[in-house]
């Protein structure tokens, strides 16, 4: 109410007492609101938004709400990097480009969308069938052993947008490709 924003189209989550990635939610939704739980949460979130190239989002942070020391700030992610917050703070992030950055969990990424290099990649048809057979939900926890380029990991991360994917890979070139694809698809989870 203090920032005069409507809540009816806002995704509301809590990071108090748990560690959930907000990046996929921010990528896919115009407004995300979260209760934070640690003094470095705003700085960490801002750093990740910058890392994933989401510099155009607007962040609102509120702490000590209704107290004399109340503080409400807003700005771009770079303005929040290095900033500490009170442990029980709240954040709302507006992504007006959500229509462009949203990854639909019902569609699949084609082979050509992934950064490839010389590392083997699970082909699109096999990837679609394998991930579909997992019957993932948004809170699933998944493991991709021998993750290669990360194509299966990315697809699982999109479907389990509030869960986690653990990608295991020993080939150094593949690890770099996996990191690049994670960044490209903003699959922070």
Coordinates of C-alpha atoms in Angstrom, one line a residue:
X1 CA 0.0 0.0 0.0
X2 CA 2.9 2.4 0.8
X3 CA 4.3 2.0 -2.7
X4 CA 0.8 2.3 -4.2
X5 CA 0.9 -0.9 -6.2
X6 CA -1.9 -3.4 -6.7
X7 CA -1.5 -6.9 -5.2
X8 CA -4.1 -8.7 -7.3
X9 CA -1.6 -9.6 -10.0
X10 CA 1.4 -10.2 -7.7
X11 CA 3.0 -13.6 -7.0
X12 CA 3.6 -13.8 -3.2
X13 CA 6.2 -16.1 -1.8
X14 CA 8.2 -16.3 1.4
X15 CA 12.0 -16.7 1.8
X16 CA 11.8 -16.4 5.6
X17 CA 13.3 -19.6 7.0
X18 CA 14.0 -21.1 3.6
X19 CA 16.0 -20.5 0.5
X20 CA 14.0 -20.3 -2.7
X21 CA 15.2 -18.7 -5.9
X22 CA 13.2 -15.7 -6.9
X23 CA 14.9 -15.4 -10.3
X24 CA 12.6 -17.8 -12.2
X25 CA 9.5 -16.2 -10.6
X26 CA 10.7 -12.7 -11.5
X27 CA 11.6 -13.9 -15.1
X28 CA 8.1 -15.2 -15.6
X29 CA 5.9 -12.7 -13.7
X30 CA 5.4 -9.0 -13.8
X31 CA 5.2 -8.6 -10.0
X32 CA 6.8 -10.8 -7.3
X33 CA 6.6 -10.0 -3.6
X34 CA 8.6 -11.9 -1.0
X35 CA 9.3 -11.8 2.7
X36 CA 13.1 -12.0 3.2
X37 CA 14.9 -13.7 6.1
X38 CA 18.5 -12.7 6.2
X39 CA 20.5 -9.4 6.3
X40 CA 22.1 -10.0 2.9
X41 CA 19.0 -11.2 1.0
X42 CA 18.4 -7.9 -0.9
X43 CA 22.1 -7.7 -1.9
X44 CA 22.1 -11.3 -3.0
X45 CA 18.9 -10.9 -5.0
X46 CA 20.1 -7.7 -6.6
X47 CA 23.5 -9.3 -7.6
X48 CA 21.7 -12.2 -9.2
X49 CA 19.4 -9.9 -11.1
X50 CA 22.4 -8.1 -12.5
X51 CA 24.2 -11.4 -13.2
X52 CA 21.2 -12.6 -15.2
X53 CA 20.9 -9.4 -17.2
X54 CA 17.7 -8.3 -15.5
X55 CA 18.9 -4.7 -15.0
X56 CA 15.6 -3.2 -16.1
X57 CA 13.4 -4.5 -13.3
X58 CA 12.4 -2.3 -10.5
X59 CA 13.0 -3.4 -6.9
X60 CA 11.1 -2.1 -3.9
X61 CA 12.5 -2.9 -0.4
X62 CA 10.7 -2.3 2.9
X63 CA 12.1 -2.9 6.3
X64 CA 11.0 -2.1 9.9
X65 CA 7.5 -1.4 8.5
X66 CA 5.3 0.7 10.8
X67 CA 8.3 1.6 13.1
X68 CA 10.1 4.9 13.4
X69 CA 13.1 3.4 11.6
X70 CA 10.9 2.3 8.6
X71 CA 12.7 2.4 5.3
X72 CA 11.2 2.0 1.9
X73 CA 13.5 2.2 -1.1
X74 CA 13.2 1.5 -4.8
X75 CA 15.4 1.5 -7.8
X76 CA 17.2 -0.8 -10.2
X77 CA 19.1 -3.9 -9.1
X78 CA 22.6 -2.2 -9.3
X79 CA 21.4 0.3 -6.6
X80 CA 20.8 -2.6 -4.2
X81 CA 24.1 -4.5 -4.7
X82 CA 26.2 -4.2 -1.6
X83 CA 23.2 -3.1 0.5
X84 CA 22.4 -4.8 3.8
X85 CA 18.8 -5.1 4.9
X86 CA 17.1 -5.9 8.2
X87 CA 16.5 -9.7 8.5
X88 CA 12.8 -9.3 8.3
X89 CA 12.4 -7.2 5.2
X90 CA 10.1 -7.4 2.2
X91 CA 10.9 -7.0 -1.5
X92 CA 8.7 -6.5 -4.5
X93 CA 10.2 -6.7 -8.0
X94 CA 8.4 -5.5 -11.1
X95 CA 9.4 -7.0 -14.4
X96 CA 7.6 -5.1 -17.1
X97 CA 9.4 -7.3 -19.7
X98 CA 7.9 -10.6 -18.2
X99 CA 6.0 -11.2 -21.4
X100 CA 9.4 -11.3 -23.2
X101 CA 11.4 -13.2 -20.6
X102 CA 8.8 -15.7 -19.5
X103 CA 9.6 -19.3 -20.2
X104 CA 6.4 -21.4 -20.7
X105 CA 6.7 -24.7 -18.8
X106 CA 4.3 -26.3 -21.3
X107 CA 6.6 -25.6 -24.3
X108 CA 10.1 -26.9 -24.9
X109 CA 13.3 -25.2 -26.0
X110 CA 14.7 -26.3 -29.4
X111 CA 18.2 -27.6 -29.8
X112 CA 19.3 -24.4 -31.5
X113 CA 18.3 -22.3 -28.5
X114 CA 21.1 -23.8 -26.4
X115 CA 24.7 -22.7 -26.3
X116 CA 26.5 -25.8 -27.5
X117 CA 30.2 -26.0 -28.1
X118 CA 31.7 -29.5 -28.6
X119 CA 29.9 -31.2 -25.8
X120 CA 27.2 -33.8 -26.5
X121 CA 23.7 -32.7 -25.9
X122 CA 20.5 -34.7 -25.3
X123 CA 18.5 -34.3 -28.5
X124 CA 15.2 -32.3 -28.4
X125 CA 12.9 -35.3 -28.9
X126 CA 14.6 -37.4 -26.1
X127 CA 14.7 -34.4 -23.8
X128 CA 11.0 -33.6 -24.3
X129 CA 10.0 -37.2 -23.7
X130 CA 12.4 -37.7 -20.7
X131 CA 11.3 -34.6 -18.9
X132 CA 7.7 -35.2 -19.6
X133 CA 7.8 -38.7 -18.1
X134 CA 9.2 -37.2 -14.9
X135 CA 5.8 -35.5 -14.2
X136 CA 7.5 -32.6 -12.5
X137 CA 5.6 -30.0 -10.6
X138 CA 6.7 -26.5 -9.7
X139 CA 8.2 -27.6 -6.4
X140 CA 10.1 -30.7 -7.7
X141 CA 13.7 -31.4 -6.7
X142 CA 15.7 -33.0 -9.6
X143 CA 19.1 -34.3 -10.3
X144 CA 20.8 -34.3 -13.8
X145 CA 23.9 -36.6 -13.6
X146 CA 26.1 -36.1 -16.6
X147 CA 24.3 -32.8 -17.4
X148 CA 26.5 -31.9 -20.4
X149 CA 25.3 -28.6 -21.9
X150 CA 22.5 -28.4 -19.3
X151 CA 19.7 -28.8 -21.8
X152 CA 17.8 -31.3 -19.6
X153 CA 18.6 -29.3 -16.5
X154 CA 17.2 -26.1 -18.0
X155 CA 14.0 -27.9 -19.1
X156 CA 13.6 -29.4 -15.6
X157 CA 14.3 -26.0 -14.0
X158 CA 11.6 -24.3 -16.1
X159 CA 9.0 -26.9 -15.1
X160 CA 10.2 -26.9 -11.4
X161 CA 10.3 -23.1 -11.2
X162 CA 10.0 -23.1 -7.4
X163 CA 12.0 -26.3 -6.9
X164 CA 15.7 -27.1 -7.5
X165 CA 17.7 -28.9 -10.1
X166 CA 21.1 -30.2 -9.2
X167 CA 23.2 -30.6 -12.3
X168 CA 26.3 -32.8 -11.9
X169 CA 29.0 -32.7 -14.6
X170 CA 32.8 -33.5 -14.5
X171 CA 33.9 -32.3 -18.0
X172 CA 35.2 -28.7 -17.5
X173 CA 34.1 -27.5 -21.0
X174 CA 30.6 -28.9 -20.3
X175 CA 30.5 -27.2 -16.9
X176 CA 31.1 -23.8 -18.6
X177 CA 28.4 -24.5 -21.2
X178 CA 26.1 -25.5 -18.4
X179 CA 26.7 -22.3 -16.6
X180 CA 26.2 -20.3 -19.8
X181 CA 22.9 -22.0 -20.5
X182 CA 21.8 -21.5 -16.9
X183 CA 22.4 -17.8 -17.3
X184 CA 20.8 -17.6 -20.8
X185 CA 17.6 -19.1 -19.5
X186 CA 17.7 -17.4 -16.1
X187 CA 17.4 -20.9 -14.5
X188 CA 18.8 -19.9 -11.1
X189 CA 17.0 -22.7 -9.4

